[in-house]
Amino acid sequence: MLHSASAQSAKIAATFHALGDPTRRVIVEKLCEQPQSASLLAAPLGITVAAVVQHLAILEQSGLIRSEKIGRIRTCRLEPSGLKTLEDWVSQRRTLWERRLDKLGEVLDEE
Amino acid sequence: MLHSASAQSAKIAATFHALGDPTRRVIVEKLCEQPQSASLLAAPLGITVAAVVQHLAILEQSGLIRSEKIGRIRTCRLEPSGLKTLEDWVSQRRTLWERRLDKLGEVLDEE
DNA sequence: TCAATACTTAAGCCAGCACTTGACAAACCA
DNA sequence: TGGTTTGTCAAGTGCTGGCTTAAGTATTGA
């Protein structure tokens, strides 16, 4: 399955933007351990639930988390494919960099 | 070699903050292919060299790039260990998440 | 049914950040 | 030596983004 380059870069942009904020990173780290409600996430963060909900929206848009509302409780959980997007980007950059070194090696060998 | 948890998290914070900006991501992507000077980086970005230099300082602080000034030219190159920091964070989260699933499986098996 | 809980939404505040301008310094070159 | 290139630094500007408050909706439980 192929994605357009722009779709991929849009997703990566959203992901990095989401994880660029320390509070959102803490949320993601908590959700790695177990799913939690919005108010449960807010408590240790020292910010209002309203603020947390705003963070959750950004995280959800980026695909890093998923949330489901049952009754009056919204339960959030990690979406592992979001981490995969990140992993792919990093390994792609790494590959590019290594390929460059390989080429450089070839040139040096020829001389 | 051990690093303190706070030192690691400070580095990760700097890395995510650095990559949270689209312009800085473009810079990193360019530097994956080849080292470049500040003005060379600025040209296709449509911003001033002064702005690029500010971005470079942030990227360098995060450990994602390294730069060296020879004559009047500052050459920037990728620092692969910066990408490694990122890779480590992701794989750590992934591991946490998988471990949770494993535990969940055990509990279900016991019942 | 009434109150408490859990979240949602909108509006506004303010600090931080990306960027510019302008003035400067150093290196290169004709 | 004078002009061009390349980068540095400081100050200022405008906008984004994280947060709050306040008012609302839906769900739950006594």
XYZ file of C-alpha atoms (C1' of nucleotides) in Angstrom:
282
model
C 0.000 0.000 0.000
C 1.462 3.308 -1.106
C 0.832 6.674 0.412
C 1.575 9.933 -1.343
C 4.646 11.730 -0.122
C 2.560 14.686 1.000
C 0.194 12.532 3.023
C 3.141 10.955 4.784
C 4.791 14.286 5.442
C 1.539 15.717 6.757
C 1.291 12.867 9.215
C 4.897 13.253 10.267
C 4.394 16.974 10.700
C 1.401 16.358 12.939
C 3.287 13.730 14.912
C 6.341 15.867 15.565
C 4.210 18.854 16.385
C 2.226 16.740 18.841
C 5.317 15.349 20.554
C 7.051 18.712 20.573
C 5.048 19.641 23.659
C 6.263 18.216 27.000
C 2.764 17.793 28.414
C 1.654 15.771 25.425
C 4.749 13.635 25.689
C 3.870 12.850 29.299
C 0.358 11.906 28.202
C 1.719 9.534 25.568
C 4.105 8.000 28.086
C 1.256 7.401 30.530
C -0.865 5.830 27.834
C 1.949 3.432 26.960
C 1.367 1.846 30.323
C -2.405 1.817 30.372
C -5.506 3.480 28.912
C -6.836 6.347 30.971
C -9.666 8.849 31.133
C -9.181 12.573 30.514
C -9.651 13.568 34.149
C -7.305 10.827 35.322
C -4.646 12.178 32.972
C -5.215 15.742 34.140
C -4.769 15.110 37.861
C -0.968 14.625 38.014
C -0.317 17.197 35.299
C -1.491 20.133 37.339
C -3.614 21.566 34.540
C -7.355 21.688 33.939
C -9.293 18.953 32.202
C -10.146 21.447 29.463
C -6.456 21.845 28.687
C -5.977 18.081 28.612
C -8.872 17.672 26.212
C -7.209 20.121 23.862
C -3.999 18.107 24.008
C -5.921 14.909 23.400
C -7.488 16.355 20.267
C -4.048 17.186 18.870
C -2.685 13.765 19.783
C -5.669 12.052 18.224
C -5.374 14.052 15.005
C -1.754 12.975 14.706
C -2.764 9.330 15.056
C -0.703 8.771 18.190
C -3.712 7.981 20.343
C -7.302 6.905 19.965
C -10.182 7.658 22.280
C -13.638 6.305 22.822
C -16.412 7.730 24.904
C -18.488 5.348 26.963
C -21.131 6.963 29.070
C -19.655 10.164 30.353
C -16.074 8.861 30.380
C -13.694 9.259 27.465
C -11.056 6.564 27.587
C -7.814 7.211 25.716
C -5.363 4.595 24.576
C -2.121 4.514 22.611
C -2.307 3.870 18.882
C 0.900 1.969 18.156
C 0.755 2.768 14.447
C 1.417 6.377 15.421
C 4.750 5.382 16.896
C 5.429 3.358 13.784
C 5.073 6.476 11.613
C 7.766 8.067 13.716
C 9.974 4.997 13.602
C 9.694 4.882 9.819
C 10.745 8.500 9.454
C 13.797 8.027 11.614
C 14.924 4.845 9.892
C 14.417 6.492 6.513
C 16.707 9.400 7.485
C 19.235 6.977 8.865
C 19.195 5.014 5.617
C 19.710 8.142 3.552
C 22.647 9.123 5.705
C 24.249 5.693 5.525
C 23.780 5.480 1.783
C 25.632 8.752 1.482
C 28.529 7.348 3.484
C 28.595 4.295 1.234
C 28.826 6.433 -1.886
C 31.541 8.464 -0.278
C 33.441 5.262 0.439
C 33.194 4.145 -3.170
C 34.568 7.444 -4.423
C 37.450 7.250 -2.012
C 38.182 3.657 -3.048
C 38.342 4.627 -6.701
C 40.897 7.311 -6.081
C 27.503 3.875 30.168
C 24.524 5.111 32.132
C 22.775 8.420 31.776
C 20.450 9.849 34.391
C 16.791 9.750 33.527
C 16.570 13.536 33.618
C 19.512 13.986 31.286
C 17.904 11.626 28.813
C 14.538 13.328 29.081
C 16.161 16.732 28.635
C 17.775 15.527 25.439
C 14.529 14.028 24.197
C 12.701 17.241 25.015
C 15.228 19.236 23.017
C 15.052 16.775 20.126
C 11.273 16.781 19.853
C 11.136 20.523 20.242
C 13.713 20.885 17.483
C 11.863 18.557 15.096
C 8.489 20.058 15.952
C 9.237 22.906 13.580
C 8.725 22.177 9.857
C 11.622 24.346 8.739
C 14.040 22.551 11.031
C 12.759 19.208 9.790
C 13.532 20.261 6.229
C 17.029 21.261 7.312
C 17.602 17.872 8.917
C 16.302 16.110 5.815
C 18.670 18.082 3.601
C 21.594 17.309 5.872
C 20.832 13.591 5.663
C 21.861 13.786 2.035
C 24.893 15.993 2.361
C 26.572 18.592 4.576
C 25.727 22.163 3.657
C 26.530 25.739 4.552
C 24.047 28.055 6.245
C 23.403 30.195 3.176
C 23.005 27.121 0.996
C 20.364 25.867 3.392
C 18.605 29.238 3.469
C 18.210 29.646 -0.305
C 15.416 27.103 -0.963
C 13.688 27.828 2.352
C 12.751 31.373 1.455
C 13.914 32.806 4.748
C 16.919 34.893 5.720
C 20.257 33.424 6.698
C 19.810 34.938 10.158
C 16.675 32.847 10.656
C 18.467 29.714 9.485
C 21.326 30.335 11.891
C 18.811 30.508 14.743
C 17.364 27.176 13.654
C 20.838 25.688 13.414
C 21.599 26.700 16.994
C 18.494 24.885 18.224
C 19.288 21.809 16.147
C 22.851 21.798 17.373
C 21.803 22.106 21.021
C 19.564 19.097 20.594
C 22.460 17.074 19.219
C 20.795 16.431 15.879
C 23.436 18.276 13.905
C 26.983 19.466 14.281
C 28.623 22.456 12.605
C 32.127 23.638 11.994
C 33.291 26.970 10.717
C 36.116 27.016 8.215
C 37.061 30.412 6.887
C 33.814 32.322 6.547
C 31.744 29.236 5.808
C 29.931 27.278 8.499
C 29.363 23.740 7.319
C 26.601 21.754 8.991
C 26.297 18.006 9.006
C 23.969 15.442 10.501
C 24.898 13.922 13.845
C 23.513 10.375 13.622
C 23.550 9.906 17.387
C 20.803 12.532 17.520
C 18.550 10.286 15.467
C 19.535 7.404 17.724
C 18.216 9.277 20.775
C 14.887 9.537 19.003
C 14.933 5.895 17.918
C 15.613 4.811 21.486
C 12.687 6.789 22.858
C 10.286 5.305 20.345
C 11.429 1.737 20.858
C 11.219 2.205 24.615
C 7.567 3.322 24.366
C 6.827 0.468 22.042
C 8.356 -1.983 24.491
C 6.321 -0.608 27.364
C 3.169 -0.915 25.334
C 3.917 -4.483 24.252
C 4.810 -5.528 27.750
C 1.427 -4.286 28.866
C -0.274 -6.387 26.234
C 1.706 -9.407 27.395
C 0.594 -8.926 30.989
C -2.966 -8.517 29.815
C -2.677 -11.786 27.935
C -1.421 -13.609 31.019
C -4.326 -12.359 33.090
C -6.783 -13.483 30.447
C -5.125 -16.882 30.250
C -5.421 -17.392 33.974
C -9.114 -16.734 33.973
C -35.687 14.028 40.717
C -31.632 16.370 42.357
C -26.847 16.704 42.821
C -22.480 15.296 41.572
C -19.401 13.749 38.007
C -17.072 13.911 33.488
C -16.498 16.063 29.678
C -17.252 19.838 25.944
C -17.026 24.332 23.922
C -15.965 29.173 23.334
C -13.613 33.160 24.455
C -9.770 35.506 25.972
C -5.009 36.064 27.913
C -0.177 36.002 27.590
C 4.455 34.020 26.943
C 7.294 32.111 23.590
C 8.835 31.635 19.099
C 9.857 32.261 14.186
C 11.163 35.713 11.532
C 12.851 40.323 10.003
C 15.788 44.291 9.891
C 19.963 46.564 10.421
C 24.483 47.065 11.909
C 28.636 44.598 12.256
C 32.895 41.393 11.598
C 35.682 38.412 9.205
C 37.333 36.108 5.016
C 37.989 35.963 0.230
C 39.120 37.868 -4.282
C 39.886 41.024 -8.204
C 42.923 47.913 -1.105
C 38.035 47.963 -1.908
C 34.096 45.315 -2.693
C 31.689 41.035 -2.215
C 30.448 37.032 0.233
C 29.260 34.634 4.491
C 28.032 34.613 8.745
C 26.940 36.856 13.639
C 24.410 39.547 16.936
C 20.651 42.388 19.003
C 16.361 44.292 18.993
C 11.749 44.399 17.602
C 7.301 42.470 15.588
C 3.433 39.570 14.932
C 1.315 35.305 15.468
C 0.832 30.789 17.340
C -0.135 27.870 20.997
C -1.006 26.429 25.768
C -3.649 27.623 29.349
C -7.571 29.532 32.009
C -12.294 30.673 33.068
C -17.028 30.195 32.524
C -21.066 28.343 30.851
C -23.019 24.410 28.970
C -24.424 19.131 28.036
C -24.807 14.383 29.134
C -24.439 10.585 32.390
C -24.675 8.545 36.772
C -26.154 7.476 41.395
C -28.633 8.451 45.700
